[in-house]
Amino acid sequence: MPHLEISDLITVTDPLSGARLPVRRGDVVRRLDEAGDPRAARIVAALPAGPDDVLDPLAVDRLMIGVHTELQRLSEELRVGERLVDVLDPLFEAIREIAGRRGRFRLVDIGSGLGYLVRWLASTGALGPNVELIGVDLDAALVAEADRLARAEGLDCRFVHGNAFDLPEVATVYVSTGVLHHFRGPALAEFFEAQADSQALAFCHFDIAATRLAPVGAWMFHRARMRHPLGRHDGVASARRAHSDETLLRAATVPGIRPLLYEPRGLSNPFCTTLRPVLGIRPYLEDPLRQALGRASRRLVGAEQLTRGGPPGHDAAAWSATAGTGAAR
């Protein structure tokens, strides 16, 4: 049975116009029942709907903002910002090296939600003054709330409702947190291909590490910190839907991009290995990035590790299969 997230089913937008589409409560309940998830079906059945059984959009907006606010608190406790800057700072250092330290660069956060990452980067100045920070999301209510929070906090960043690949400005680096597991099947490779086809120099996408402990850890954290049952349910479902490193590397192997994984340190506490990134960089950026990372560059792994069986703890056959796919493209 597929693991479905309630938030994916109750908030649907037109991918072209970004307009909110009506969602019938009974349709969502039926789909969750068919997926063998009666608990999720009961959560949706309790949501308010009109006489036509269409979910109340204002109630759904309030619910999503509440859940994302709790997610931000969880991100703060897990120090997600610091974890991301551990990779993003050397990446922008490598880009500045290539550009001769001139110009202004732009980070675009895809699926930014309440904009925690963008607002955290703006408040800390972690990437330097010449990096413009933009958050993009298809959910208009989340974008409006992110913009309200940024203005209240006096931050130099902005948020856009729409498609991150339709912005008038050219992105230097695309990033995301917790977005990759929402893409299934061919959509995952198409997501990476869109960035390879853009003028961006790199992408860096963090998602839940697909370890055996991930669902257990997600249950513990979300049970302890999330109040609404939707947040608790979707937090665990996300961990169960997380893509393996092999799947991510295979999907990110697109023309014009050097795909790399940034593996956790060998002695990392598996309960603390919550997020790990897949990077895609223009090939000429690899040497400057490794120099900027220093000793940590040993954590970058690519196709060359496949022939050696991959990094510790990985399935050699799966890595070999990935290598074959990469060579064929």
Short mmCIF file of C-alpha atoms in Angstrom, two decimals:
data_model
loop_
_atom_site.label_atom_id
_atom_site.label_comp_id
_atom_site.label_asym_id
_atom_site.label_seq_id
_atom_site.Cartn_x
_atom_site.Cartn_y
_atom_site.Cartn_z
CA MET A 1 0.00 0.00 0.00
CA PRO A 2 1.30 3.51 -0.80
CA HIS A 3 2.09 5.89 2.02
CA LEU A 4 0.06 9.05 1.40
CA GLU A 5 0.42 12.41 3.13
CA ILE A 6 -2.80 14.16 4.03
CA SER A 7 -1.39 17.60 3.25
CA ASP A 8 -0.75 16.53 -0.36
CA LEU A 9 -4.40 15.54 -0.77
CA ILE A 10 -6.21 18.46 0.88
CA THR A 11 -4.22 21.27 -0.77
CA VAL A 12 -4.33 21.04 -4.56
CA THR A 13 -3.33 23.85 -6.91
CA ASP A 14 -3.33 24.24 -10.67
CA PRO A 15 0.36 23.82 -11.64
CA LEU A 16 0.06 26.40 -14.42
CA SER A 17 -2.01 29.16 -12.83
CA GLY A 18 -1.28 28.42 -9.17
CA ALA A 19 -5.01 28.75 -8.47
CA ARG A 20 -6.50 26.81 -5.58
CA LEU A 21 -8.66 23.86 -6.70
CA PRO A 22 -11.68 22.59 -4.74
CA VAL A 23 -11.14 19.31 -2.91
CA ARG A 24 -14.04 17.09 -1.88
CA ARG A 25 -13.63 15.64 1.60
CA GLY A 26 -15.28 12.35 0.66
CA ASP A 27 -12.86 11.82 -2.23
CA VAL A 28 -9.85 12.22 0.08
CA VAL A 29 -11.37 9.94 2.73
CA ARG A 30 -12.08 7.30 0.11
CA ARG A 31 -8.55 7.47 -1.28
CA LEU A 32 -6.99 7.10 2.17
CA ASP A 33 -9.27 4.16 2.97
CA GLU A 34 -8.26 2.49 -0.30
CA ALA A 35 -4.60 3.05 0.64
CA GLY A 36 -5.20 1.13 3.88
CA ASP A 37 -4.81 4.16 6.15
CA PRO A 38 -8.05 4.43 8.21
CA ARG A 39 -6.41 6.73 10.77
CA ALA A 40 -5.62 9.30 8.09
CA ALA A 41 -9.16 8.90 6.72
CA ARG A 42 -10.61 9.71 10.16
CA ILE A 43 -8.42 12.83 10.43
CA VAL A 44 -9.74 14.14 7.10
CA ALA A 45 -13.34 13.16 7.89
CA ALA A 46 -13.18 15.51 10.89
CA LEU A 47 -12.15 18.54 8.79
CA PRO A 48 -14.87 21.14 8.07
CA ALA A 49 -16.54 21.13 4.66
CA GLY A 50 -19.40 22.96 2.99
CA PRO A 51 -22.79 21.57 1.91
CA ASP A 52 -21.19 20.40 -1.35
CA ASP A 53 -18.62 18.41 0.67
CA VAL A 54 -15.78 20.68 -0.52
CA LEU A 55 -13.23 21.22 2.23
CA ASP A 56 -13.38 24.70 3.76
CA PRO A 57 -10.34 26.44 2.17
CA LEU A 58 -9.90 28.91 5.03
CA ALA A 59 -9.93 26.12 7.59
CA VAL A 60 -7.40 24.16 5.53
CA ASP A 61 -5.18 27.26 5.26
CA ARG A 62 -5.27 27.79 9.03
CA LEU A 63 -4.49 24.12 9.59
CA MET A 64 -1.52 24.12 7.19
CA ILE A 65 -0.07 27.31 8.71
CA GLY A 66 -0.42 25.76 12.16
CA VAL A 67 1.28 22.53 11.13
CA HIS A 68 4.11 24.39 9.37
CA THR A 69 4.59 26.58 12.44
CA GLU A 70 5.10 23.43 14.49
CA LEU A 71 7.46 22.10 11.82
CA GLN A 72 9.51 25.28 12.15
CA ARG A 73 9.86 24.67 15.90
CA LEU A 74 11.01 21.13 15.14
CA SER A 75 13.54 22.47 12.60
CA GLU A 76 14.87 24.88 15.20
CA GLU A 77 15.37 22.05 17.70
CA LEU A 78 17.13 19.91 15.08
CA ARG A 79 19.30 22.90 14.07
CA VAL A 80 18.36 22.43 10.44
CA GLY A 81 19.76 25.82 9.45
CA GLU A 82 23.25 25.01 10.69
CA ARG A 83 23.16 21.61 8.97
CA LEU A 84 22.29 23.20 5.63
CA VAL A 85 24.89 25.95 5.88
CA ASP A 86 27.52 23.27 6.47
CA VAL A 87 27.10 22.52 2.75
CA LEU A 88 25.70 25.77 1.32
CA ASP A 89 28.50 27.99 2.64
CA PRO A 90 31.30 25.99 0.89
CA LEU A 91 29.10 25.76 -2.21
CA PHE A 92 28.76 29.54 -2.47
CA GLU A 93 32.47 29.90 -1.66
CA ALA A 94 33.20 27.68 -4.68
CA ILE A 95 30.83 29.74 -6.84
CA ARG A 96 32.54 32.98 -5.76
CA GLU A 97 35.90 31.42 -6.64
CA ILE A 98 34.66 30.65 -10.15
CA ALA A 99 33.08 34.09 -10.56
CA GLY A 100 36.18 35.92 -9.36
CA ARG A 101 34.27 37.04 -6.23
CA ARG A 102 32.24 39.48 -8.31
CA GLY A 103 28.53 39.90 -8.79
CA ARG A 104 25.42 39.07 -6.85
CA PHE A 105 24.11 35.55 -6.47
CA ARG A 106 20.62 34.21 -5.85
CA LEU A 107 19.40 31.29 -3.72
CA VAL A 108 15.90 30.04 -4.52
CA ASP A 109 14.20 27.80 -1.97
CA ILE A 110 11.67 25.53 -3.71
CA GLY A 111 8.60 24.69 -1.64
CA SER A 112 9.66 27.16 1.02
CA GLY A 113 6.51 26.83 3.16
CA LEU A 114 6.71 29.38 5.97
CA GLY A 115 10.22 30.26 4.77
CA TYR A 116 12.13 28.98 7.77
CA LEU A 117 15.36 28.35 5.82
CA VAL A 118 15.25 31.65 3.91
CA ARG A 119 14.37 33.65 7.01
CA TRP A 120 17.06 31.88 9.06
CA LEU A 121 19.67 32.61 6.39
CA ALA A 122 18.54 36.25 6.22
CA SER A 123 18.64 36.70 9.99
CA THR A 124 22.09 35.13 10.40
CA GLY A 125 23.73 36.43 7.22
CA ALA A 126 25.33 33.00 7.00
CA LEU A 127 25.89 33.13 3.23
CA GLY A 128 27.21 36.68 3.03
CA PRO A 129 25.71 39.96 1.84
CA ASN A 130 25.84 39.24 -1.89
CA VAL A 131 23.37 36.33 -1.88
CA GLU A 132 19.75 37.28 -2.58
CA LEU A 133 17.28 35.01 -0.77
CA ILE A 134 13.96 34.02 -2.36
CA GLY A 135 11.41 31.48 -1.18
CA VAL A 136 8.86 30.05 -3.64
CA ASP A 137 5.81 27.93 -2.90
CA LEU A 138 2.62 26.90 -4.70
CA ASP A 139 0.59 27.38 -1.51
CA ALA A 140 -0.55 31.02 -1.47
CA ALA A 141 -1.50 30.97 2.23
CA LEU A 142 1.96 29.76 3.28
CA VAL A 143 3.66 32.35 1.06
CA ALA A 144 1.54 35.15 2.55
CA GLU A 145 2.39 34.03 6.07
CA ALA A 146 6.11 33.70 5.24
CA ASP A 147 6.08 37.22 3.81
CA ARG A 148 4.26 38.56 6.88
CA LEU A 149 6.82 36.96 9.21
CA ALA A 150 9.78 38.26 7.20
CA ARG A 151 8.43 41.82 7.22
CA ALA A 152 7.68 41.63 10.95
CA GLU A 153 11.24 40.42 11.55
CA GLY A 154 12.72 43.11 9.27
CA LEU A 155 14.54 40.56 7.11
CA ASP A 156 16.10 41.12 3.70
CA CYS A 157 14.42 38.29 1.78
CA ARG A 158 11.22 37.78 -0.18
CA PHE A 159 8.66 35.15 -1.03
CA VAL A 160 6.87 34.37 -4.28
CA HIS A 161 3.68 32.40 -4.94
CA GLY A 162 4.18 30.24 -8.00
CA ASN A 163 6.51 27.92 -9.86
CA ALA A 164 10.19 28.26 -8.89
CA PHE A 165 11.23 27.58 -12.49
CA ASP A 166 9.11 30.44 -13.88
CA LEU A 167 10.78 33.25 -11.96
CA PRO A 168 11.94 36.23 -14.05
CA GLU A 169 15.27 36.17 -12.19
CA VAL A 170 17.97 33.56 -12.79
CA ALA A 171 18.68 31.33 -9.80
CA THR A 172 22.31 30.65 -8.90
CA VAL A 173 21.48 27.76 -6.57
CA TYR A 174 18.20 25.92 -6.03
CA VAL A 175 17.63 24.40 -2.60
CA SER A 176 14.82 22.64 -0.77
CA THR A 177 14.16 20.88 2.50
CA GLY A 178 11.72 18.00 2.78
CA VAL A 179 10.44 18.31 -0.78
CA LEU A 180 12.06 15.42 -2.67
CA HIS A 181 9.94 12.64 -1.15
CA HIS A 182 6.81 14.29 -2.58
CA PHE A 183 8.02 13.47 -6.13
CA ARG A 184 7.25 9.92 -7.21
CA GLY A 185 8.24 7.99 -10.32
CA PRO A 186 9.42 9.99 -13.38
CA ALA A 187 8.54 13.28 -11.64
CA LEU A 188 11.69 12.99 -9.51
CA ALA A 189 14.04 12.92 -12.51
CA GLU A 190 11.99 15.66 -14.21
CA PHE A 191 12.51 17.83 -11.13
CA PHE A 192 16.29 17.54 -11.47
CA GLU A 193 16.19 17.92 -15.26
CA ALA A 194 14.35 21.25 -14.92
CA GLN A 195 17.23 22.60 -12.87
CA ALA A 196 19.88 21.19 -15.21
CA ASP A 197 18.10 22.94 -18.09
CA SER A 198 18.07 26.25 -16.21
CA GLN A 199 20.98 28.68 -15.85
CA ALA A 200 21.52 27.66 -12.23
CA LEU A 201 25.04 26.57 -11.31
CA ALA A 202 23.98 24.05 -8.68
CA PHE A 203 21.19 22.53 -6.65
CA CYS A 204 21.29 21.23 -3.12
CA HIS A 205 18.21 19.40 -1.86
CA PHE A 206 17.89 18.09 1.68
CA ASP A 207 15.42 15.39 2.55
CA ILE A 208 14.86 12.78 5.20
CA ALA A 209 17.55 10.12 5.27
CA ALA A 210 15.96 6.82 4.24
CA THR A 211 17.36 4.80 7.10
CA ARG A 212 15.59 1.97 8.92
CA LEU A 213 15.44 4.19 11.99
CA ALA A 214 13.89 7.15 10.15
CA PRO A 215 10.21 6.18 10.72
CA VAL A 216 10.92 5.43 14.39
CA GLY A 217 12.75 8.73 14.86
CA ALA A 218 10.02 10.62 13.01
CA TRP A 219 7.36 9.03 15.21
CA MET A 220 9.24 10.00 18.40
CA PHE A 221 9.92 13.60 17.36
CA HIS A 222 6.48 14.27 15.92
CA ARG A 223 4.65 12.52 18.77
CA ALA A 224 6.53 14.68 21.25
CA ARG A 225 6.42 18.01 19.43
CA MET A 226 3.43 18.11 17.07
CA ARG A 227 -0.05 18.82 18.44
CA HIS A 228 -2.35 18.28 15.46
CA PRO A 229 -2.84 14.66 14.38
CA LEU A 230 -2.27 15.68 10.73
CA GLY A 231 1.25 16.84 11.55
CA ARG A 232 1.99 13.64 13.47
CA HIS A 233 0.64 11.48 10.66
CA ASP A 234 2.41 13.24 7.80
CA GLY A 235 5.71 13.42 9.68
CA VAL A 236 5.91 9.63 9.87
CA ALA A 237 4.55 9.17 6.34
CA SER A 238 7.32 11.46 5.05
CA ALA A 239 9.99 9.27 6.63
CA ARG A 240 8.41 6.17 5.09
CA ARG A 241 8.33 7.83 1.66
CA ALA A 242 11.94 9.05 1.76
CA HIS A 243 13.98 8.04 -1.27
CA SER A 244 17.10 5.94 -0.87
CA ASP A 245 20.45 7.49 -1.72
CA GLU A 246 20.63 5.18 -4.72
CA THR A 247 17.30 6.46 -6.05
CA LEU A 248 18.29 10.09 -5.55
CA LEU A 249 21.66 9.71 -7.22
CA ARG A 250 20.11 7.86 -10.16
CA ALA A 251 17.42 10.50 -10.65
CA ALA A 252 19.93 13.37 -10.33
CA THR A 253 22.17 11.93 -13.03
CA VAL A 254 21.12 14.30 -15.80
CA PRO A 255 23.18 15.85 -18.64
CA GLY A 256 25.29 18.85 -17.61
CA ILE A 257 25.17 18.00 -13.93
CA ARG A 258 27.63 16.21 -11.68
CA PRO A 259 25.46 14.45 -9.06
CA LEU A 260 26.93 13.98 -5.59
CA LEU A 261 25.72 12.82 -2.21
CA TYR A 262 26.95 14.37 1.02
CA GLU A 263 27.12 11.43 3.38
CA PRO A 264 27.02 11.76 7.18
CA ARG A 265 30.19 11.17 9.13
CA GLY A 266 30.92 7.52 9.85
CA LEU A 267 30.33 7.85 13.59
CA SER A 268 27.18 9.97 13.33
CA ASN A 269 24.36 9.11 15.69
CA PRO A 270 21.75 7.50 13.37
CA PHE A 271 18.93 9.18 15.33
CA CYS A 272 20.52 12.55 14.55
CA THR A 273 21.04 11.76 10.85
CA THR A 274 17.70 13.25 9.92
CA LEU A 275 18.46 15.13 6.71
CA ARG A 276 21.05 14.58 4.02
CA PRO A 277 21.46 16.40 0.71
CA VAL A 278 21.81 15.38 -2.89
CA LEU A 279 23.81 17.95 -4.83
CA GLY A 280 23.99 18.67 -8.51
CA ILE A 281 26.79 20.96 -9.64
CA ARG A 282 28.18 22.05 -12.96
CA PRO A 283 31.25 19.83 -13.48
CA TYR A 284 33.72 22.75 -13.32
CA LEU A 285 32.53 23.48 -9.76
CA GLU A 286 33.60 20.17 -8.28
CA ASP A 287 37.26 20.97 -7.60
CA PRO A 288 36.52 24.40 -6.04
CA LEU A 289 33.77 22.82 -3.93
CA ARG A 290 36.07 20.08 -2.66
CA GLN A 291 38.71 22.70 -1.81
CA ALA A 292 36.14 24.79 0.06
CA LEU A 293 34.94 21.75 2.01
CA GLY A 294 38.47 20.75 3.03
CA ARG A 295 38.55 17.46 4.96
CA ALA A 296 34.77 17.25 4.76
CA SER A 297 35.09 16.75 0.99
CA ARG A 298 35.57 13.04 1.76
CA ARG A 299 31.87 12.97 2.54
CA LEU A 300 31.06 13.82 -1.10
CA VAL A 301 30.41 10.62 -3.02
CA GLY A 302 29.66 10.17 -6.69
CA ALA A 303 29.67 7.57 -9.43
CA GLU A 304 33.32 6.63 -8.83
CA GLN A 305 32.31 5.09 -5.50
CA LEU A 306 29.94 2.76 -7.30
CA THR A 307 32.70 0.55 -8.63
CA ARG A 308 34.10 0.24 -5.13
CA GLY A 309 30.77 -0.88 -3.68
CA GLY A 310 29.68 2.56 -2.48
CA PRO A 311 30.10 4.14 0.92
CA PRO A 312 29.82 2.03 4.08
CA GLY A 313 26.37 0.69 4.80
CA HIS A 314 25.14 0.80 1.20
CA ASP A 315 24.04 -2.05 -0.98
CA ALA A 316 26.75 -2.70 -3.58
CA ALA A 317 24.30 -4.19 -6.10
CA ALA A 318 22.10 -1.12 -5.91
CA TRP A 319 25.09 1.13 -6.39
CA SER A 320 26.22 -0.91 -9.37
CA ALA A 321 22.76 -0.60 -10.90
CA THR A 322 22.92 3.14 -10.38
CA ALA A 323 26.32 3.26 -12.04
CA GLY A 324 24.96 1.49 -15.06
CA THR A 325 22.06 3.90 -15.34
CA GLY A 326 24.36 6.88 -15.04
CA ALA A 327 26.69 5.59 -17.73
CA ALA A 328 23.84 5.07 -20.12
CA ARG A 329 22.54 8.62 -19.95
#
